[in-house]
Short mmCIF file of C-alpha atoms and ligand atoms in Angstrom, two decimals:
data_model
loop_
_atom_site.label_atom_id
_atom_site.label_comp_id
_atom_site.label_asym_id
_atom_site.label_seq_id
_atom_site.Cartn_x
_atom_site.Cartn_y
_atom_site.Cartn_z
CA MET U 215 -28.85 7.67 2.48
CA ALA U 216 -28.24 10.53 4.86
CA ASN U 217 -24.85 10.74 6.51
CA LYS U 218 -24.91 9.56 10.08
CA SER U 219 -21.58 11.06 10.97
CA ASN U 220 -20.05 14.49 11.08
CA TYR U 221 -16.94 13.13 9.40
CA ASN U 222 -15.62 14.34 6.07
CA GLN U 223 -17.67 13.09 3.15
CA PRO U 224 -16.64 12.77 -0.50
CA VAL U 225 -18.01 15.36 -2.89
CA ASP U 226 -21.47 14.16 -3.91
CA ALA U 227 -21.35 12.94 -7.51
CA ALA U 228 -25.03 13.84 -7.86
CA VAL U 229 -24.08 17.46 -7.24
CA VAL U 230 -20.65 17.77 -8.85
CA PRO U 231 -20.04 15.13 -11.54
CA ARG U 232 -17.13 12.75 -11.10
CA PHE U 233 -15.12 14.37 -13.86
CA GLY U 234 -15.53 17.85 -12.41
CA ASP U 235 -13.66 20.04 -9.97
CA ILE U 236 -10.30 19.33 -8.30
CA PRO U 237 -9.37 15.65 -7.84
CA THR U 238 -8.40 14.61 -4.33
CA PHE U 239 -8.17 11.04 -3.03
CA MET U 240 -11.76 9.73 -2.89
CA ARG U 241 -13.01 13.33 -3.46
CA LEU U 242 -12.35 14.06 0.20
CA PRO U 243 -11.29 17.45 1.59
CA HIS U 244 -7.63 18.31 1.36
CA THR U 245 -5.79 19.48 4.45
CA ARG U 246 -2.10 19.84 5.34
CA ASP U 247 -2.78 19.41 9.02
CA PRO U 248 -2.90 15.85 10.40
CA ALA U 249 -4.48 16.99 13.67
CA ASN U 250 -7.97 15.53 14.05
CA VAL U 251 -7.46 13.26 11.04
CA ASP U 252 -7.90 9.54 11.78
CA ILE U 253 -6.84 8.14 8.42
CA ALA U 254 -4.52 10.22 6.26
CA LEU U 255 -4.47 9.59 2.51
CA ILE U 256 -1.03 10.62 1.27
CA GLY U 257 0.71 10.59 -2.09
CA VAL U 258 4.43 9.94 -2.43
CA PRO U 259 5.30 11.03 -5.98
CA TRP U 260 8.71 9.48 -6.13
CA ASP U 261 10.31 6.67 -8.13
CA GLY U 262 14.02 7.14 -7.57
CA GLY U 263 14.23 3.64 -6.13
CA THR U 264 13.16 1.91 -9.33
CA THR U 265 15.66 -0.43 -10.97
CA ASN U 266 13.85 -0.76 -14.28
CA ARG U 267 11.13 1.45 -15.78
CA ALA U 268 10.47 4.65 -13.84
CA GLY U 269 7.05 6.33 -13.82
CA ALA U 270 5.53 5.62 -10.42
CA ARG U 271 6.23 9.26 -9.48
CA HIS U 272 3.10 9.97 -11.51
CA GLY U 273 1.04 7.46 -9.52
CA PRO U 274 -0.52 9.71 -6.86
CA ARG U 275 -1.97 12.25 -9.27
CA GLU U 276 -3.53 9.63 -11.56
CA ILE U 277 -4.80 7.58 -8.63
CA ARG U 278 -6.45 10.73 -7.27
CA ASN U 279 -8.06 11.27 -10.65
CA GLN U 280 -9.37 7.70 -10.95
CA SER U 281 -10.45 7.62 -7.30
CA SER U 282 -13.35 9.89 -8.21
CA MET U 283 -15.06 6.61 -9.16
CA MET U 284 -15.00 5.36 -5.57
CA ARG U 285 -18.35 5.57 -3.83
CA LYS U 286 -18.92 5.56 -0.08
CA VAL U 287 -19.86 2.03 0.93
CA HIS U 288 -18.13 -1.30 0.25
CA HIS U 289 -20.59 -3.43 -1.68
CA VAL U 290 -19.65 -6.73 0.01
CA SER U 291 -18.70 -5.89 3.61
CA ARG U 292 -21.01 -2.82 3.67
CA LEU U 293 -18.24 -1.05 5.51
CA ALA U 294 -18.71 2.72 5.22
CA PRO U 295 -15.33 4.26 6.04
CA TYR U 296 -16.62 7.84 6.23
CA GLU U 297 -19.06 6.79 8.95
CA LEU U 298 -16.24 5.22 10.98
CA ALA U 299 -13.38 7.68 10.87
CA GLN U 300 -12.23 11.12 9.84
CA VAL U 301 -10.49 10.59 6.52
CA ALA U 302 -8.73 13.34 4.56
CA ASP U 303 -6.31 13.87 1.69
CA LEU U 304 -3.10 15.22 3.21
CA GLY U 305 -1.64 15.97 -0.18
CA ASP U 306 1.75 14.74 -1.30
CA CYS U 307 4.69 14.06 0.93
CA PRO U 308 7.72 16.25 0.09
CA VAL U 309 10.26 14.45 -2.08
CA ASN U 310 13.48 15.30 -3.92
CA PRO U 311 13.40 13.73 -7.40
CA ILE U 312 17.17 14.00 -7.79
CA ASP U 313 18.31 12.72 -4.38
CA LEU U 314 17.39 9.34 -2.93
CA MET U 315 18.89 9.75 0.54
CA ASP U 316 17.36 13.20 0.95
CA THR U 317 13.98 11.78 -0.07
CA LEU U 318 14.19 8.99 2.50
CA GLY U 319 14.67 11.66 5.17
CA ARG U 320 11.83 13.83 3.88
CA VAL U 321 9.39 10.94 3.79
CA GLU U 322 10.30 9.80 7.30
CA THR U 323 9.95 13.34 8.66
CA PHE U 324 6.55 13.83 7.03
CA TYR U 325 5.17 10.50 8.24
CA SER U 326 6.56 11.03 11.72
CA ARG U 327 4.43 14.17 11.94
CA VAL U 328 1.39 12.23 10.75
CA HIS U 329 2.07 9.39 13.19
CA GLU U 330 2.62 11.71 16.15
CA ALA U 331 -0.69 13.41 15.39
CA GLY U 332 -2.35 10.01 15.81
CA ALA U 333 -3.32 9.53 12.17
CA VAL U 334 -3.06 6.19 10.38
CA PRO U 335 -1.46 6.59 6.93
CA LEU U 336 -2.76 5.07 3.71
CA SER U 337 -0.38 5.99 0.93
CA ALA U 338 -0.23 5.98 -2.85
CA GLY U 339 3.24 5.52 -4.29
CA GLY U 340 5.62 5.95 -5.65
CA ASP U 341 7.90 2.96 -5.90
CA HIS U 342 8.12 0.35 -3.16
CA LEU U 343 11.14 1.89 -1.46
CA ILE U 344 8.79 4.47 0.08
CA THR U 345 7.48 1.83 2.49
CA LEU U 346 10.85 1.82 4.30
CA PRO U 347 10.80 5.47 5.45
CA ILE U 348 7.07 5.13 6.21
CA MET U 349 7.91 2.21 8.51
CA ARG U 350 10.77 4.20 10.05
CA ALA U 351 8.11 6.69 11.11
CA ILE U 352 5.28 4.44 12.23
CA ALA U 353 7.15 1.36 13.51
CA LYS U 354 9.95 2.95 15.50
CA ASP U 355 8.32 2.05 18.82
CA ARG U 356 7.64 -1.60 17.99
CA PRO U 357 7.98 -3.73 14.87
CA VAL U 358 4.91 -4.30 12.73
CA GLY U 359 3.75 -7.39 10.88
CA MET U 360 2.90 -7.13 7.21
CA VAL U 361 0.62 -8.57 4.59
CA HIS U 362 2.60 -7.94 1.41
CA PHE U 363 1.11 -8.37 -2.06
CA ASP U 364 3.82 -8.42 -4.70
CA ALA U 365 5.41 -10.40 -7.51
CA HIS U 366 8.73 -9.64 -5.80
CA SER U 367 10.01 -10.29 -2.31
CA ASP U 368 11.85 -6.93 -2.19
CA THR U 369 14.39 -8.47 0.20
CA ASN U 370 17.48 -8.20 -1.99
CA ASP U 371 20.61 -6.76 -0.41
CA ARG U 372 22.50 -4.42 -2.72
CA TYR U 373 22.33 -3.05 -6.26
CA PHE U 374 24.81 -1.32 -8.56
CA GLY U 375 27.71 -1.87 -6.22
CA ASP U 376 27.02 -1.01 -2.64
CA ASN U 377 23.62 0.70 -2.86
CA LYS U 378 21.37 -0.56 -0.09
CA PHE U 379 18.26 1.40 -1.01
CA THR U 380 16.16 0.50 -4.05
CA HIS U 381 12.61 -0.76 -4.50
CA GLY U 382 14.11 -4.26 -4.45
CA THR U 383 15.49 -3.95 -0.90
CA PRO U 384 13.02 -2.23 1.47
CA PHE U 385 11.95 -5.26 3.48
CA ARG U 386 15.45 -6.57 4.15
CA ARG U 387 16.33 -3.12 5.45
CA ALA U 388 13.10 -2.95 7.49
CA VAL U 389 13.92 -6.28 9.16
CA GLU U 390 17.53 -5.22 9.81
CA GLU U 391 16.32 -1.96 11.35
CA GLY U 392 13.88 -3.74 13.65
CA LEU U 393 10.83 -2.15 11.98
CA LEU U 394 9.35 -5.29 10.48
CA ASP U 395 8.88 -8.60 12.27
CA PRO U 396 9.68 -11.21 9.62
CA LYS U 397 7.87 -13.93 11.57
CA ARG U 398 4.70 -11.84 11.31
CA THR U 399 5.18 -11.16 7.58
CA ILE U 400 3.47 -12.91 4.70
CA GLN U 401 4.37 -12.27 1.07
CA ILE U 402 1.66 -13.16 -1.44
CA GLY U 403 2.02 -13.65 -5.19
CA ILE U 404 5.80 -14.01 -5.45
CA ARG U 405 6.95 -15.14 -8.90
CA GLY U 406 9.16 -14.39 -11.86
CA SER U 407 12.75 -15.08 -12.69
CA ILE U 408 15.35 -14.38 -10.02
CA TYR U 409 18.98 -13.28 -10.13
CA TYR U 410 20.48 -16.22 -8.21
CA PRO U 411 19.11 -19.51 -6.86
CA ASP U 412 19.36 -18.23 -3.28
CA ASP U 413 17.57 -14.91 -3.86
CA MET U 414 14.74 -15.96 -1.56
CA ALA U 415 17.05 -17.10 1.24
CA PHE U 416 16.73 -13.92 3.31
CA ALA U 417 12.93 -13.97 3.24
CA GLU U 418 12.68 -17.65 4.03
CA GLU U 419 15.46 -17.84 6.61
CA SER U 420 14.28 -14.75 8.47
CA GLY U 421 10.93 -16.47 8.92
CA MET U 422 8.71 -14.71 6.41
CA ARG U 423 5.88 -16.84 5.06
CA VAL U 424 6.25 -16.76 1.29
CA ILE U 425 3.21 -17.66 -0.79
CA TYR U 426 4.57 -18.12 -4.26
CA MET U 427 2.03 -17.62 -7.03
CA GLU U 428 2.06 -21.38 -7.60
CA ASP U 429 1.08 -21.86 -3.94
CA PHE U 430 -1.66 -19.27 -4.32
CA THR U 431 -3.13 -21.19 -7.25
CA GLU U 432 -2.92 -24.46 -5.32
CA MET U 433 -4.37 -23.07 -2.07
CA GLY U 434 -6.98 -20.67 -3.37
CA PRO U 435 -7.82 -17.27 -1.85
CA GLU U 436 -9.67 -18.54 1.25
CA ALA U 437 -6.74 -20.67 2.41
CA VAL U 438 -4.38 -17.77 1.72
CA ILE U 439 -6.55 -15.52 3.90
CA ALA U 440 -6.49 -18.08 6.71
CA GLU U 441 -2.72 -18.34 6.44
CA ALA U 442 -2.28 -14.55 6.42
CA ARG U 443 -4.42 -14.23 9.55
CA ARG U 444 -2.46 -17.00 11.26
CA VAL U 445 0.90 -15.42 10.39
CA VAL U 446 0.19 -11.83 11.45
CA GLY U 447 -2.00 -12.76 14.42
CA ASP U 448 -3.46 -9.96 16.49
CA GLY U 449 -0.44 -7.65 16.57
CA PRO U 450 -0.11 -4.36 14.65
CA THR U 451 -0.03 -5.05 10.94
CA TYR U 452 0.74 -3.06 7.81
CA VAL U 453 -0.74 -3.85 4.38
CA SER U 454 1.55 -3.17 1.45
CA PHE U 455 0.06 -3.64 -2.00
CA ASP U 456 2.48 -3.59 -4.92
CA VAL U 457 0.29 -3.42 -8.00
CA ASP U 458 2.67 -5.76 -9.85
CA GLY U 459 1.38 -8.55 -7.58
CA LEU U 460 -1.51 -8.52 -10.01
CA ASP U 461 -1.15 -10.02 -13.45
CA PRO U 462 -0.02 -7.37 -15.96
CA VAL U 463 -3.21 -8.11 -17.89
CA PHE U 464 -4.98 -6.24 -15.09
CA ALA U 465 -2.24 -3.76 -14.22
CA PRO U 466 0.14 -3.16 -17.13
CA GLY U 467 1.10 0.28 -15.87
CA THR U 468 3.98 -0.70 -13.61
CA GLY U 469 7.75 -0.71 -13.80
CA THR U 470 8.58 -4.38 -13.26
CA PRO U 471 5.69 -6.49 -14.60
CA GLU U 472 5.66 -10.27 -14.16
CA ILE U 473 3.18 -12.50 -15.94
CA GLY U 474 1.15 -15.20 -14.22
CA GLY U 475 -0.13 -13.10 -11.31
CA MET U 476 -3.29 -12.66 -9.30
CA THR U 477 -6.48 -11.44 -10.85
CA THR U 478 -7.96 -8.26 -9.45
CA ARG U 479 -10.85 -10.34 -8.06
CA GLU U 480 -8.54 -12.78 -6.27
CA ALA U 481 -6.59 -9.95 -4.67
CA GLN U 482 -9.78 -8.11 -3.70
CA GLN U 483 -11.02 -11.27 -2.00
CA VAL U 484 -7.80 -11.59 0.01
CA VAL U 485 -7.79 -7.91 1.06
CA ARG U 486 -11.40 -8.21 2.22
CA GLY U 487 -10.40 -11.28 4.22
CA LEU U 488 -8.05 -9.13 6.32
CA GLN U 489 -10.94 -7.34 8.03
CA GLY U 490 -10.63 -7.53 11.80
CA LEU U 491 -6.83 -7.53 11.94
CA ASP U 492 -5.13 -4.75 13.91
CA LEU U 493 -4.19 -2.73 10.83
CA VAL U 494 -2.01 0.32 11.42
CA GLY U 495 -1.30 1.53 7.90
CA GLY U 496 -1.17 0.61 4.26
CA ASP U 497 -0.02 1.56 0.83
CA VAL U 498 -0.57 0.94 -2.86
CA VAL U 499 2.66 1.29 -4.77
CA GLU U 500 4.29 0.92 -8.19
CA VAL U 501 1.41 2.34 -10.24
CA ALA U 502 3.25 3.86 -13.22
CA PRO U 503 0.64 5.64 -15.35
CA PRO U 504 2.92 6.37 -18.33
CA PHE U 505 2.85 2.64 -19.18
CA ASP U 506 -0.94 2.49 -19.19
CA PRO U 507 -2.53 5.32 -21.16
CA SER U 508 -5.93 3.63 -20.66
CA GLY U 509 -5.86 4.72 -17.02
CA ASN U 510 -6.88 1.25 -15.90
CA THR U 511 -3.86 0.61 -13.66
CA ALA U 512 -4.52 3.87 -11.81
CA LEU U 513 -8.16 2.82 -11.43
CA VAL U 514 -6.96 -0.51 -10.03
CA GLY U 515 -4.71 1.41 -7.64
CA ALA U 516 -7.55 3.68 -6.53
CA THR U 517 -9.85 0.72 -6.03
CA PHE U 518 -7.32 -1.14 -3.86
CA MET U 519 -6.82 2.05 -1.87
CA PHE U 520 -10.56 2.02 -1.21
CA GLU U 521 -10.50 -1.69 -0.35
CA ILE U 522 -7.69 -1.08 2.16
CA LEU U 523 -9.34 2.10 3.44
CA CYS U 524 -12.46 0.13 4.37
CA ILE U 525 -10.58 -2.41 6.52
CA LEU U 526 -8.30 0.30 7.97
CA ALA U 527 -11.31 2.38 9.03
CA ASP U 528 -12.89 -0.71 10.54
CA ALA U 529 -9.68 -1.44 12.49
CA PHE U 530 -9.45 2.19 13.60
CA ALA U 531 -13.04 2.16 14.86
CA ARG U 532 -12.48 -1.15 16.71
CA ARG U 533 -9.47 0.30 18.55
CA ARG U 534 -11.33 3.51 19.37
CA ASP U 535 -14.41 1.69 20.65
CA ALA U 536 -12.51 -1.02 22.53
MN1 MN Y 117 7.45 -4.36 -4.48
MN1 MN Y 118 6.93 -5.86 -7.32
#
């Protein structure tokens, strides 16, 4: 099929094979300049917020590599993101692997530049703490809602004494900082042992809708989609996809695996069901390639980036054409 748009197109796999040349996200052009980019694909190679197994710093490079498998059109929705928006690989956000607080500042600064240029970010982590500085950049004018896929609520308070910033705390901080509207937040796939009986109190008392994995099984994906759409409504919404929301059978390459999770197909179905929401950004986090030499978890990460890219491009085009 000929390209209808003048937008960036992935390298044609019939010209340069998928295993050849330099890997960028989705085989798109790489640019450092967010001007004239509608959707910016960004890596955040940083895992200094992990409390257990590190390794997500290697996520962006392996997701780029595996993303060479992504073709141009979604096979169910038939969404064609490169016909809807200018998408580019903005490279990796600057990080400091030996300084957490410095990294939070670097990530916020980088994403502020992207946001001010009018680009919508879709990121590959990195551990889940990166979503906090991303929200500091893109939600400073008004809080966002969130559809959050994860085994963990990530609303704990402090670790190792008085440390407020780990990948177990970003969404409590985001609520406290007025970046995230808890009443427009849904957490999907929560499970696993907890530290204390009241670990989920912050999420539940702040008004987040928590779909425990047991609820997911009971409700099924279609009812979960309906509930997600009800909770976030038509306001600006961020999609955050922690790969450990999936069962470790499907995504073993992650730092804090929990058994009994979603299948890749269930999670794909739910992401597809978010089409039409006012999506303003997304991420796929916690892909830790060192724990999955098969490369499958990075392929899962790349595929969910493409799934989210399709609905983000659709949302972008709806806003532009409104
Ligand atoms: Mn998480
Ligand atoms: Mn998690």
